[in-house]
Amino acid sequence: IHGYPNSTYQPNEPISREQAAKIIASVAKLELIVEPFTDVADKSVFALFIGATQASGLMYGYNETLFKPQEIISREQAAAIVLRLYKHLDDTINYFEIEEATILDMQEAMEEGKVTSEELVTFYLDRIENYDDNINSILHINEDALTVAQALDQEREDGKVRGDLHGIPVLLKDNYDTKDMPTTAGSLSLEGSIPQDDAYQAKRLREEGAIILGKANLHEFAFGFETISSLGGQTHNPYDLTKYA
C-alpha cells in the first residue's frame, strides 16, 4: 500500500472502495479491464482496477451501474473481500509439497511449471545441510549438482526430456562408482578414492537425466545391515533418531 504524494502514510486514514480495488487487483495480479459503472470516470487511475476486481468476483458494485468508488469500505465489506481474495489466491497459486513427493509427483510438477530441477536440488541440499548432522546419512555431495540441474531445466524448456528421471535428484549408496565423486564403500581405507569411470548404473541414471546429488553412507563394504562405517559412522532413522537406518 503506497503512501500519499506528500510523503506521508496516514495509517489511520480510511480506505475507499476504489483504493481497495487497486490494492486487491495488484496483490492478485489481475488482468486490468474496463469497468461497467456509470459513477466511475473512465480516465480515473482506479477505473481499470475496479473493472478487474469486479470481473474476477473479488469486489462487486451496489448494482449494475453504481460502484460508489469514493465510499469508505466497511469492516463487513473488508472481511468479505479478504475471504474472496484468500480463496482466489488458494485456487490460483501453484503449491507443491516436496518433502514426501514421489518421482512421478516431481515430474508432473516440473511439467506444470510448479517447480524446477534447480529448485529441487536446492531444497535437498538445504535439507542435508540442516539435518544431516543428526542423521549422518551423506558421505559426499556433488559440487556440480546445481549446474547440472540448470542445464537439465534448459533442456526441458527447449523441449528435450531425456526420460522419466529427467531433472530428478538421486543419491547413490557409496559402493557405486562415480567418476566425479569419491567411492569409498564407507571405509577409511578408500577415503578420497575417485574412480576413473561411472558404474553402469550411474551411467544409465545420468543418461536418463537424473542428477546424482551425492553418495550415501552404508554398512562398511555392505557387509551388514546396521548402516555403520568407519568413514561415515552410524546413520540414524530420520523419523526416529533413537533407531538406526
CSV table of C-alpha atoms in Angstrom, one decimal, residues 15 26-28 40 52-54 61 110-111 116-117 122 134 144 187 201 208 232:
chain,number,residue,atom,x,y,z
A,15,ILE,CA,-9.7,3.2,2.7
A,26,SER,CA,-2.3,-5.5,-7.6
A,27,VAL,CA,-2.0,-8.3,-4.9
A,28,ALA,CA,-3.9,-10.8,-7.0
A,40,VAL,CA,-16.5,5.7,-12.3
A,52,ALA,CA,-10.5,-6.2,-12.8
A,53,THR,CA,-11.9,-6.8,-9.3
A,54,GLN,CA,-15.5,-6.7,-10.5
A,61,GLY,CA,-20.9,-2.9,-7.4
A,110,MET,CA,8.1,-29.8,-13.4
A,111,GLU,CA,5.9,-30.3,-16.4
A,116,THR,CA,12.3,-26.6,-11.4
A,117,SER,CA,15.0,-29.2,-11.1
A,122,THR,CA,18.5,-26.6,-3.8
A,134,ASN,CA,22.0,-35.6,13.3
A,144,ASP,CA,28.2,-29.7,-9.7
A,187,SER,CA,35.8,-47.3,4.5
A,201,GLN,CA,24.0,-47.9,-13.0
A,208,GLU,CA,18.1,-40.7,-18.2
A,232,GLY,CA,30.6,-42.3,7.9
